[in-house]
């Protein structure tokens, strides 16, 4: 369908949260729509009433918004092809069924489960190459069938696959030509006895009605495709282009699951990943603009995404690479942006500050400059710089800081010397340069290793041994509190 505008859809079933695999499918659809100036449609496939919930739908919508995958049609935004939830489209499925019945392309089947099982066994016993539904009700007399329906006999509706249909060949945009043997195509159920459509039927009725041109979805659906092609043909609707994208595996080569850690989009949002980095990372699971480039910002993705560069090999979700990507995005931010959009909100959330304006802009920019290169995700902000917001009397000392930095022979004299050297600096001269200059001569003066001297001071000031550069940290903490911290630590030092 070269001249028709591209229309793609993401059709999650609200039976759970939005998972990494679903998010990647959504990203591919969104990017494909944007790159082709087409429409991206969100449809809620909620036909399984026992497992679908409104709460899950809301979680999915929220996750889609966080990912920045704006949809052109769908829940909340509407569109010309609605409604966009399958439960609201029941009349359309019924109408499509009537259409097939009128054409003689669907028929009622009254077989009981026992009968079906018996037929299956018999086909197996005679080694019939055709093992599916044995078409027992296919040629029932229509009047008799109608009477049985009117008498209330339970029945399903099956599609009448033309006997001469032959193999189904699907030209998948990712997998290439895939052939499904005719003998695998039976007259499958399109409407259940409870009057609800099956997935293969509802999906095609919707995709056809919504004029979907490309179906991009996980390759766990590849095996459904020949059946769906049968429904398109029965409806007389054009068959879209299919693109089945690979599975996502964990680093151990097994299908990604809870065992591998967080799998839902929300968990990554809550753990402090940036939406841009997360989208970039997922976009590269099975797609790459050139096999090399790793940083593909959203705008570039929306311009360059193409199905030709989608790999059919399974992709590996590696949390370490995601961390790396996230750190890249964080580092690419200006200090100002980092301070305003990450640092300050994280500190407020953690209850460490209430009024950021109590400190001036230069102070925040300095803090941003030392924290930014040290965090892989937002959740690390507080562990990197929380101690700056403590006070001498409340600062927590971690075990290592005490055992390695303080409770060791000679550390008391280091702290005494530091207290003295720093005490000579006035409030006005309390700058990183002056602090560094004051501390620099101490190792020689004390005849101790530089590493040990600074370890003790770092432990005293920060309560840990892994803080950002000491001079800048001390400048930000301020003179009086630094001296008070050293005095308190002195009581723990030997
Ligand atoms: N609701 C189906 C799913 O979540 C959609 C499959 C499809 O894209 O056709 O798996």
Short mmCIF file of C-alpha atoms and ligand atoms in Angstrom, two decimals:
data_model
loop_
_atom_site.label_atom_id
_atom_site.label_comp_id
_atom_site.label_asym_id
_atom_site.label_seq_id
_atom_site.Cartn_x
_atom_site.Cartn_y
_atom_site.Cartn_z
CA UNK A 1 0.00 0.00 0.00
CA UNK A 2 2.59 2.57 -1.03
CA UNK A 3 0.36 5.60 -1.46
CA UNK A 4 -1.83 5.23 1.58
CA UNK A 5 -0.78 7.22 4.61
CA UNK A 6 0.97 5.08 7.20
CA UNK A 7 -1.23 4.09 10.10
CA UNK A 8 0.16 1.90 12.84
CA UNK A 9 -1.17 0.87 16.18
CA UNK A 10 0.04 -0.29 19.54
CA UNK A 11 -2.59 -2.55 21.07
CA UNK A 12 -1.70 -3.53 24.63
CA UNK A 13 -3.94 -5.84 26.64
CA UNK A 14 -4.45 -4.27 30.07
CA UNK A 15 -3.78 -7.51 31.88
CA UNK A 16 -0.71 -6.08 33.60
CA UNK A 17 1.64 -3.14 33.58
CA UNK A 18 3.48 -1.92 30.50
CA UNK A 19 6.56 -4.10 30.23
CA UNK A 20 9.89 -3.47 28.61
CA UNK A 21 8.94 -5.63 25.60
CA UNK A 22 5.62 -3.85 25.12
CA UNK A 23 7.30 -0.48 25.49
CA UNK A 24 9.81 -1.40 22.79
CA UNK A 25 6.93 -2.43 20.47
CA UNK A 26 5.22 0.88 21.23
CA UNK A 27 8.44 2.82 20.50
CA UNK A 28 8.93 1.08 17.14
CA UNK A 29 5.35 1.82 16.13
CA UNK A 30 5.58 5.42 17.28
CA UNK A 31 8.92 6.00 15.56
CA UNK A 32 7.71 4.34 12.35
CA UNK A 33 4.63 6.56 12.30
CA UNK A 34 6.69 9.70 12.92
CA UNK A 35 9.38 8.81 10.37
CA UNK A 36 6.69 8.27 7.73
CA UNK A 37 4.51 11.24 8.70
CA UNK A 38 1.79 8.76 9.53
CA UNK A 39 -0.53 8.20 12.47
CA UNK A 40 0.19 6.34 15.67
CA UNK A 41 -2.88 4.79 17.21
CA UNK A 42 -3.25 3.44 20.72
CA UNK A 43 -5.89 0.79 21.14
CA UNK A 44 -6.72 -0.99 24.36
CA UNK A 45 -7.25 -4.69 23.69
CA UNK A 46 -9.36 -5.38 26.76
CA UNK A 47 -11.43 -8.29 25.47
CA UNK A 48 -10.28 -10.61 28.20
CA UNK A 49 -12.63 -9.43 30.96
CA UNK A 50 -11.19 -11.71 33.60
CA UNK A 51 -7.69 -10.29 33.32
CA UNK A 52 -8.17 -6.75 32.00
CA UNK A 53 -8.59 -3.93 34.48
CA UNK A 54 -9.19 -0.21 34.25
CA UNK A 55 -6.34 0.28 36.69
CA UNK A 56 -3.92 -1.44 34.32
CA UNK A 57 -5.21 0.68 31.45
CA UNK A 58 -4.41 3.80 33.47
CA UNK A 59 -0.96 2.47 34.33
CA UNK A 60 -0.28 1.82 30.64
CA UNK A 61 -1.47 5.30 29.61
CA UNK A 62 0.71 6.86 32.30
CA UNK A 63 3.72 4.83 31.17
CA UNK A 64 3.12 5.84 27.53
CA UNK A 65 3.01 9.47 28.56
CA UNK A 66 6.17 9.15 30.60
CA UNK A 67 7.88 7.57 27.59
CA UNK A 68 6.74 10.57 25.55
CA UNK A 69 4.99 8.37 22.99
CA UNK A 70 2.18 10.69 22.04
CA UNK A 71 -0.63 8.97 20.18
CA UNK A 72 -2.63 10.63 17.44
CA UNK A 73 -5.75 8.56 18.06
CA UNK A 74 -6.81 6.55 21.04
CA UNK A 75 -8.01 6.85 24.62
CA UNK A 76 -8.38 10.41 25.83
CA UNK A 77 -7.53 11.97 22.46
CA UNK A 78 -10.26 10.30 20.39
CA UNK A 79 -10.10 10.08 16.62
CA UNK A 80 -12.17 9.21 13.56
CA UNK A 81 -11.93 5.45 13.97
CA UNK A 82 -13.01 5.02 17.57
CA UNK A 83 -13.91 3.78 20.03
CA UNK A 84 -10.38 2.73 20.89
CA UNK A 85 -11.10 0.04 23.47
CA UNK A 86 -12.19 -3.37 22.26
CA UNK A 87 -14.89 -3.77 24.88
CA UNK A 88 -16.62 -0.76 23.34
CA UNK A 89 -16.52 -2.26 19.85
CA UNK A 90 -18.68 -5.35 20.45
CA UNK A 91 -21.29 -4.22 17.92
CA UNK A 92 -18.63 -3.95 15.21
CA UNK A 93 -17.44 -7.50 15.73
CA UNK A 94 -21.01 -8.73 15.58
CA UNK A 95 -21.55 -6.76 12.38
CA UNK A 96 -18.39 -8.21 10.82
CA UNK A 97 -19.56 -11.68 11.78
CA UNK A 98 -22.94 -11.06 10.14
CA UNK A 99 -21.10 -9.90 7.05
CA UNK A 100 -19.14 -13.16 6.88
CA UNK A 101 -22.25 -15.23 7.55
CA UNK A 102 -24.06 -13.46 4.73
CA UNK A 103 -21.15 -14.21 2.40
CA UNK A 104 -21.05 -17.82 3.48
CA UNK A 105 -17.59 -17.27 4.93
CA UNK A 106 -18.51 -18.24 8.49
CA UNK A 107 -20.64 -21.05 9.89
CA UNK A 108 -21.94 -22.19 13.27
CA UNK A 109 -20.37 -25.20 14.91
CA UNK A 110 -22.21 -27.21 17.54
CA UNK A 111 -19.47 -29.72 18.31
CA UNK A 112 -19.04 -30.47 21.98
CA UNK A 113 -15.53 -30.56 23.49
CA UNK A 114 -15.86 -34.36 23.65
CA UNK A 115 -16.70 -34.58 19.97
CA UNK A 116 -13.76 -32.34 19.07
CA UNK A 117 -11.43 -34.48 21.14
CA UNK A 118 -12.69 -37.67 19.55
CA UNK A 119 -12.17 -36.25 16.05
CA UNK A 120 -8.67 -35.10 17.00
CA UNK A 121 -7.74 -38.57 18.25
CA UNK A 122 -9.13 -40.22 15.14
CA UNK A 123 -7.15 -37.84 12.85
CA UNK A 124 -4.02 -38.65 14.82
CA UNK A 125 -4.69 -42.40 14.66
CA UNK A 126 -5.06 -42.38 10.88
CA UNK A 127 -2.05 -40.07 10.56
CA UNK A 128 -4.11 -37.51 8.71
CA UNK A 129 -1.79 -34.67 7.62
CA UNK A 130 -4.61 -32.31 8.57
CA UNK A 131 -4.84 -32.39 12.33
CA UNK A 132 -7.01 -29.34 13.00
CA UNK A 133 -10.77 -29.05 13.33
CA UNK A 134 -12.21 -31.72 11.07
CA UNK A 135 -14.92 -29.45 9.58
CA UNK A 136 -17.73 -31.57 10.95
CA UNK A 137 -20.26 -28.70 10.95
CA UNK A 138 -18.98 -26.99 7.81
CA UNK A 139 -21.60 -28.44 5.54
CA UNK A 140 -24.60 -28.57 7.85
CA UNK A 141 -27.84 -27.69 6.19
CA UNK A 142 -28.33 -23.93 6.87
CA UNK A 143 -31.99 -24.37 7.83
CA UNK A 144 -31.16 -27.06 10.29
CA UNK A 145 -28.34 -24.95 11.73
CA UNK A 146 -30.69 -21.99 12.13
CA UNK A 147 -33.23 -24.14 13.93
CA UNK A 148 -30.61 -25.44 16.33
CA UNK A 149 -29.46 -21.89 17.07
CA UNK A 150 -33.04 -20.76 17.64
CA UNK A 151 -33.55 -23.69 19.98
CA UNK A 152 -30.69 -22.30 22.06
CA UNK A 153 -28.10 -24.97 21.32
CA UNK A 154 -24.62 -23.80 22.33
CA UNK A 155 -22.45 -23.01 19.33
CA UNK A 156 -19.38 -21.14 18.21
CA UNK A 157 -18.80 -19.49 14.85
CA UNK A 158 -15.98 -20.68 12.65
CA UNK A 159 -14.40 -19.13 9.64
CA UNK A 160 -14.81 -21.08 6.40
CA UNK A 161 -11.32 -21.26 5.00
CA UNK A 162 -11.57 -21.93 1.25
CA UNK A 163 -10.52 -25.54 0.67
CA UNK A 164 -8.34 -24.51 -2.25
CA UNK A 165 -6.69 -21.63 -0.37
CA UNK A 166 -3.26 -23.28 -0.37
CA UNK A 167 -0.27 -22.19 1.66
CA UNK A 168 -0.28 -18.74 3.20
CA UNK A 169 2.80 -16.74 2.34
CA UNK A 170 3.50 -13.74 4.51
CA UNK A 171 6.13 -11.22 3.44
CA UNK A 172 7.18 -10.09 6.83
CA UNK A 173 9.17 -6.84 6.85
CA UNK A 174 11.56 -8.30 9.42
CA UNK A 175 11.52 -12.05 8.81
CA UNK A 176 11.19 -11.98 5.04
CA UNK A 177 9.01 -14.54 3.35
CA UNK A 178 7.36 -16.93 5.80
CA UNK A 179 5.22 -19.78 4.48
CA UNK A 180 2.48 -21.40 6.52
CA UNK A 181 1.31 -24.73 5.11
CA UNK A 182 -2.36 -25.00 4.14
CA UNK A 183 -2.72 -28.07 6.30
CA UNK A 184 -2.10 -25.92 9.36
CA UNK A 185 -5.08 -23.75 8.56
CA UNK A 186 -8.28 -25.08 10.00
CA UNK A 187 -11.67 -23.44 10.27
CA UNK A 188 -10.80 -21.73 13.52
CA UNK A 189 -13.26 -20.16 15.94
CA UNK A 190 -13.94 -16.47 15.41
CA UNK A 191 -16.81 -16.11 17.87
CA UNK A 192 -17.04 -18.02 21.13
CA UNK A 193 -20.22 -19.60 22.45
CA UNK A 194 -20.55 -16.73 24.95
CA UNK A 195 -20.89 -14.32 22.04
CA UNK A 196 -17.43 -12.75 22.29
CA UNK A 197 -14.98 -12.58 19.41
CA UNK A 198 -11.61 -14.32 19.57
CA UNK A 199 -8.37 -12.34 19.47
CA UNK A 200 -7.60 -13.26 15.85
CA UNK A 201 -10.98 -12.01 14.73
CA UNK A 202 -11.35 -8.87 16.86
CA UNK A 203 -7.84 -7.72 16.04
CA UNK A 204 -8.35 -8.00 12.31
CA UNK A 205 -11.79 -6.39 12.40
CA UNK A 206 -10.22 -3.47 14.27
CA UNK A 207 -7.07 -3.25 12.20
CA UNK A 208 -9.14 -3.29 9.02
CA UNK A 209 -11.66 -0.75 10.32
CA UNK A 210 -8.86 1.51 11.57
CA UNK A 211 -7.09 1.24 8.21
CA UNK A 212 -3.89 0.00 9.78
CA UNK A 213 -1.20 -0.25 7.10
CA UNK A 214 1.60 -1.89 9.10
CA UNK A 215 1.25 -4.29 11.99
CA UNK A 216 4.43 -4.07 14.05
CA UNK A 217 4.34 -6.41 17.03
CA UNK A 218 6.25 -9.06 18.93
CA UNK A 219 7.14 -12.23 17.07
CA UNK A 220 5.18 -14.30 19.56
CA UNK A 221 2.29 -13.29 17.27
CA UNK A 222 3.87 -14.54 14.07
CA UNK A 223 2.01 -17.86 14.38
CA UNK A 224 -1.31 -15.98 14.54
CA UNK A 225 -0.63 -14.22 11.28
CA UNK A 226 -1.90 -16.84 8.78
CA UNK A 227 -5.21 -16.98 10.64
CA UNK A 228 -5.43 -13.23 10.61
CA UNK A 229 -4.71 -13.22 6.88
CA UNK A 230 -7.69 -15.56 6.47
CA UNK A 231 -9.90 -13.05 8.27
CA UNK A 232 -8.70 -10.15 6.09
CA UNK A 233 -9.44 -12.22 3.01
CA UNK A 234 -12.87 -13.21 4.29
CA UNK A 235 -13.69 -9.58 5.05
CA UNK A 236 -12.37 -8.49 1.68
CA UNK A 237 -9.99 -6.06 3.38
CA UNK A 238 -6.42 -5.34 2.27
CA UNK A 239 -3.80 -7.25 4.23
CA UNK A 240 -1.37 -4.88 5.98
CA UNK A 241 2.39 -5.22 6.03
CA UNK A 242 3.47 -7.34 8.98
CA UNK A 243 6.67 -6.73 10.89
CA UNK A 244 7.31 -9.15 13.73
CA UNK A 245 10.02 -7.96 16.04
CA UNK A 246 12.26 -10.22 18.02
CA UNK A 247 11.99 -11.29 21.60
CA UNK A 248 13.95 -9.53 24.30
CA UNK A 249 16.25 -11.75 26.31
CA UNK A 250 18.02 -11.23 29.62
CA UNK A 251 21.82 -11.26 29.73
CA UNK A 252 21.68 -15.01 30.45
CA UNK A 253 20.02 -15.63 27.09
CA UNK A 254 16.65 -16.50 28.62
CA UNK A 255 13.41 -14.70 27.86
CA UNK A 256 13.29 -11.47 29.88
CA UNK A 257 11.23 -11.97 33.01
CA UNK A 258 10.92 -10.88 36.62
CA UNK A 259 13.88 -13.10 37.45
CA UNK A 260 16.07 -10.58 35.65
CA UNK A 261 14.92 -7.70 37.84
CA UNK A 262 12.64 -4.81 36.96
CA UNK A 263 10.56 -5.43 33.84
CA UNK A 264 7.86 -2.78 34.00
CA UNK A 265 8.30 0.74 32.66
CA UNK A 266 7.07 2.20 35.95
CA UNK A 267 9.83 0.51 37.90
CA UNK A 268 12.43 2.21 35.70
CA UNK A 269 10.70 5.55 36.02
CA UNK A 270 10.60 5.17 39.80
CA UNK A 271 14.22 4.07 39.95
CA UNK A 272 15.11 7.41 38.38
CA UNK A 273 15.87 6.68 34.75
CA UNK A 274 15.38 9.48 32.27
CA UNK A 275 12.60 8.91 29.79
CA UNK A 276 14.81 10.03 26.88
CA UNK A 277 17.59 7.62 27.80
CA UNK A 278 15.17 4.77 28.41
CA UNK A 279 13.48 5.28 25.03
CA UNK A 280 16.87 5.51 23.32
CA UNK A 281 18.01 2.30 24.98
CA UNK A 282 14.86 0.34 24.13
CA UNK A 283 14.86 1.64 20.54
CA UNK A 284 18.23 0.02 20.07
CA UNK A 285 16.96 -3.40 21.12
CA UNK A 286 16.69 -4.86 17.65
CA UNK A 287 17.10 -1.64 15.67
CA UNK A 288 20.10 0.45 14.84
CA UNK A 289 20.49 3.27 12.35
CA UNK A 290 23.87 1.98 11.17
CA UNK A 291 25.04 -0.75 13.54
CA UNK A 292 27.28 1.68 15.43
CA UNK A 293 25.56 4.80 16.67
CA UNK A 294 24.33 4.39 20.22
CA UNK A 295 23.02 7.83 21.07
CA UNK A 296 19.86 8.36 19.08
CA UNK A 297 17.83 11.14 20.63
CA UNK A 298 14.08 10.97 20.29
CA UNK A 299 13.97 13.50 17.42
CA UNK A 300 16.55 11.52 15.44
CA UNK A 301 14.67 8.30 16.11
CA UNK A 302 11.47 9.89 14.86
CA UNK A 303 13.26 10.89 11.66
CA UNK A 304 15.41 7.89 10.88
CA UNK A 305 13.55 4.81 12.11
CA UNK A 306 12.96 2.26 9.39
CA UNK A 307 11.92 -1.38 9.35
CA UNK A 308 14.84 -2.26 7.07
CA UNK A 309 17.20 -1.82 9.98
CA UNK A 310 15.25 -4.01 12.37
CA UNK A 311 17.04 -7.26 13.17
CA UNK A 312 15.25 -10.56 13.43
CA UNK A 313 17.70 -11.82 16.04
CA UNK A 314 16.68 -11.68 19.67
CA UNK A 315 17.86 -8.57 21.49
CA UNK A 316 19.48 -8.55 24.91
CA UNK A 317 18.31 -6.25 27.65
CA UNK A 318 21.40 -5.36 29.64
CA UNK A 319 20.76 -3.16 32.69
CA UNK A 320 24.43 -2.12 32.72
CA UNK A 321 24.15 -0.70 29.22
CA UNK A 322 20.97 1.06 30.21
CA UNK A 323 22.85 2.61 33.16
CA UNK A 324 25.61 3.70 30.83
CA UNK A 325 23.10 5.25 28.43
CA UNK A 326 21.33 7.03 31.25
CA UNK A 327 24.59 8.44 32.56
CA UNK A 328 25.37 9.70 29.04
CA UNK A 329 22.06 11.55 28.93
CA UNK A 330 22.56 12.97 32.41
CA UNK A 331 26.06 14.14 31.52
CA UNK A 332 24.87 15.80 28.36
CA UNK A 333 22.59 18.07 30.40
CA UNK A 334 23.74 21.56 31.35
CA UNK A 335 24.44 22.07 35.05
CA UNK A 336 21.51 24.44 35.11
CA UNK A 337 19.13 21.84 33.68
CA UNK A 338 20.48 19.14 35.91
CA UNK A 339 20.04 21.35 38.97
CA UNK A 340 16.50 22.38 38.10
CA UNK A 341 15.05 19.18 36.72
CA UNK A 342 16.87 16.50 38.67
CA UNK A 343 18.96 17.62 41.60
CA UNK A 344 16.59 19.99 43.35
CA UNK A 345 13.44 17.86 42.80
CA UNK A 346 15.24 14.76 44.09
CA UNK A 347 16.43 16.58 47.20
CA UNK A 348 12.95 17.97 47.85
CA UNK A 349 11.46 14.49 47.36
CA UNK A 350 13.92 13.04 49.82
CA UNK A 351 12.98 15.72 52.34
CA UNK A 352 16.52 17.10 52.46
CA UNK A 353 15.51 20.62 51.44
CA UNK A 354 12.28 22.56 51.32
CA UNK A 355 13.36 25.91 49.94
CA UNK A 356 16.01 25.71 47.24
CA UNK A 357 16.07 29.51 47.07
CA UNK A 358 17.81 29.55 50.45
CA UNK A 359 20.99 28.93 48.48
CA UNK A 360 22.14 31.03 45.56
CA UNK A 361 22.35 29.94 41.97
CA UNK A 362 26.15 29.66 41.94
CA UNK A 363 25.96 27.27 44.90
CA UNK A 364 23.48 25.04 43.05
CA UNK A 365 25.52 25.10 39.85
CA UNK A 366 28.65 24.08 41.73
CA UNK A 367 26.79 21.22 43.37
CA UNK A 368 25.32 20.17 40.02
CA UNK A 369 28.79 20.13 38.47
CA UNK A 370 30.11 17.63 41.00
CA UNK A 371 27.03 15.42 41.29
CA UNK A 372 26.16 15.16 37.59
CA UNK A 373 29.16 13.05 36.54
CA UNK A 374 28.67 10.74 39.51
CA UNK A 375 25.13 9.49 39.00
CA UNK A 376 23.90 6.82 36.62
CA UNK A 377 20.30 7.44 37.53
CA UNK A 378 18.31 9.89 39.59
CA UNK A 379 18.01 7.51 42.50
CA UNK A 380 21.71 7.98 43.19
CA UNK A 381 21.55 11.74 43.72
CA UNK A 382 20.81 11.49 47.40
CA UNK A 383 23.46 8.89 48.10
CA UNK A 384 26.06 11.01 46.32
CA UNK A 385 25.33 14.36 47.95
CA UNK A 386 22.84 13.84 50.77
CA UNK A 387 25.62 14.31 53.34
CA UNK A 388 26.09 17.90 52.21
CA UNK A 389 22.62 18.63 53.59
CA UNK A 390 23.35 17.03 56.96
CA UNK A 391 24.76 18.84 59.95
CA UNK A 392 27.65 18.14 62.23
CA UNK A 393 25.36 16.71 64.89
CA UNK A 394 23.19 14.61 62.55
CA UNK A 395 25.69 13.35 59.99
CA UNK A 396 25.68 9.56 59.69
CA UNK A 397 29.06 7.87 59.49
CA UNK A 398 29.17 4.64 57.54
CA UNK A 399 31.08 1.68 58.84
CA UNK A 400 33.97 1.99 56.44
CA UNK A 401 34.41 5.69 57.18
CA UNK A 402 34.78 4.87 60.85
CA UNK A 403 36.94 1.74 60.56
CA UNK A 404 39.23 2.90 57.77
CA UNK A 405 39.11 6.67 58.08
CA UNK A 406 38.81 7.41 61.76
CA UNK A 407 39.34 4.55 64.20
CA UNK A 408 42.94 4.09 63.20
CA UNK A 409 46.16 5.08 64.88
CA UNK A 410 47.23 8.59 63.90
CA UNK A 411 43.89 9.77 62.54
CA UNK A 412 43.30 11.96 65.56
CA UNK A 413 46.42 13.94 64.76
CA UNK A 414 45.29 14.34 61.16
CA UNK A 415 42.01 15.82 62.31
CA UNK A 416 43.74 18.11 64.78
CA UNK A 417 46.02 19.38 62.05
CA UNK A 418 43.15 19.83 59.63
CA UNK A 419 41.13 21.70 62.24
CA UNK A 420 44.01 24.03 62.83
CA UNK A 421 44.82 24.64 59.16
CA UNK A 422 41.20 25.23 58.21
CA UNK A 423 40.53 27.33 61.27
CA UNK A 424 42.84 30.00 59.89
CA UNK A 425 40.54 30.50 56.91
CA UNK A 426 37.84 33.07 57.42
CA UNK A 427 34.27 32.62 56.24
CA UNK A 428 34.99 34.94 53.29
CA UNK A 429 37.95 32.90 52.08
CA UNK A 430 36.13 29.57 52.37
CA UNK A 431 36.62 28.52 48.76
CA UNK A 432 37.61 25.26 47.19
CA UNK A 433 41.02 26.70 46.21
CA UNK A 434 41.75 28.02 49.67
CA UNK A 435 40.61 24.81 51.33
CA UNK A 436 42.76 22.67 49.04
CA UNK A 437 45.72 24.96 49.65
CA UNK A 438 45.26 24.76 53.41
CA UNK A 439 45.11 20.97 53.42
CA UNK A 440 47.80 20.27 50.89
CA UNK A 441 50.85 20.58 53.19
CA UNK A 442 49.41 18.22 55.82
CA UNK A 443 50.82 14.88 54.61
CA UNK A 444 54.33 16.22 54.60
CA UNK A 445 53.89 17.99 57.89
CA UNK A 446 52.53 14.83 59.53
CA UNK A 447 54.84 12.55 57.58
CA UNK A 448 51.93 10.45 56.50
CA UNK A 449 50.67 9.12 53.19
CA UNK A 450 48.51 11.58 51.32
CA UNK A 451 45.83 8.94 50.81
CA UNK A 452 45.49 8.31 54.56
CA UNK A 453 45.36 11.97 55.45
CA UNK A 454 42.62 12.76 52.99
CA UNK A 455 40.75 9.60 53.85
CA UNK A 456 40.48 10.76 57.44
CA UNK A 457 39.32 14.25 56.48
CA UNK A 458 36.85 12.87 53.97
CA UNK A 459 35.45 10.47 56.55
CA UNK A 460 35.09 13.29 59.06
CA UNK A 461 33.37 15.68 56.67
CA UNK A 462 31.27 13.31 54.57
CA UNK A 463 30.70 10.27 56.77
CA UNK A 464 31.83 8.07 53.87
CA UNK A 465 34.90 7.45 51.75
CA UNK A 466 33.41 7.92 48.30
CA UNK A 467 32.20 11.50 48.16
CA UNK A 468 32.75 14.03 45.35
CA UNK A 469 35.95 16.16 45.38
CA UNK A 470 36.64 17.19 48.94
CA UNK A 471 37.50 20.88 48.48
CA UNK A 472 34.33 21.63 46.55
CA UNK A 473 32.22 19.56 48.92
CA UNK A 474 33.61 21.47 51.90
CA UNK A 475 33.05 24.78 50.21
CA UNK A 476 29.40 23.86 49.69
CA UNK A 477 28.95 22.64 53.26
CA UNK A 478 30.35 25.88 54.66
CA UNK A 479 33.08 26.73 57.11
CA UNK A 480 31.40 26.40 60.47
CA UNK A 481 29.73 23.10 59.81
CA UNK A 482 32.93 21.63 58.38
CA UNK A 483 34.86 22.56 61.50
CA UNK A 484 32.07 21.18 63.67
CA UNK A 485 32.07 17.93 61.70
CA UNK A 486 35.80 17.55 62.21
CA UNK A 487 35.36 18.21 65.94
CA UNK A 488 32.67 15.57 66.19
CA UNK A 489 34.70 13.02 64.20
CA UNK A 490 37.67 13.73 66.46
CA UNK A 491 35.79 11.94 69.25
CA UNK A 492 35.75 8.79 67.16
CA UNK A 493 39.34 9.03 65.98
CA UNK A 494 42.36 7.44 67.57
N1 LIG B 1 -3.34 -7.27 22.53
C1 LIG B 1 -2.36 -8.03 21.85
C2 LIG B 1 -1.15 -8.19 22.76
O1 LIG B 1 -1.00 -7.42 23.68
C3 LIG B 1 -1.99 -7.32 20.57
C4 LIG B 1 -1.29 -8.17 19.61
C5 LIG B 1 -1.20 -7.49 18.29
O2 LIG B 1 -0.48 -6.50 18.20
O3 LIG B 1 -1.87 -7.95 17.37
O4 LIG B 1 -0.37 -9.09 22.60
#
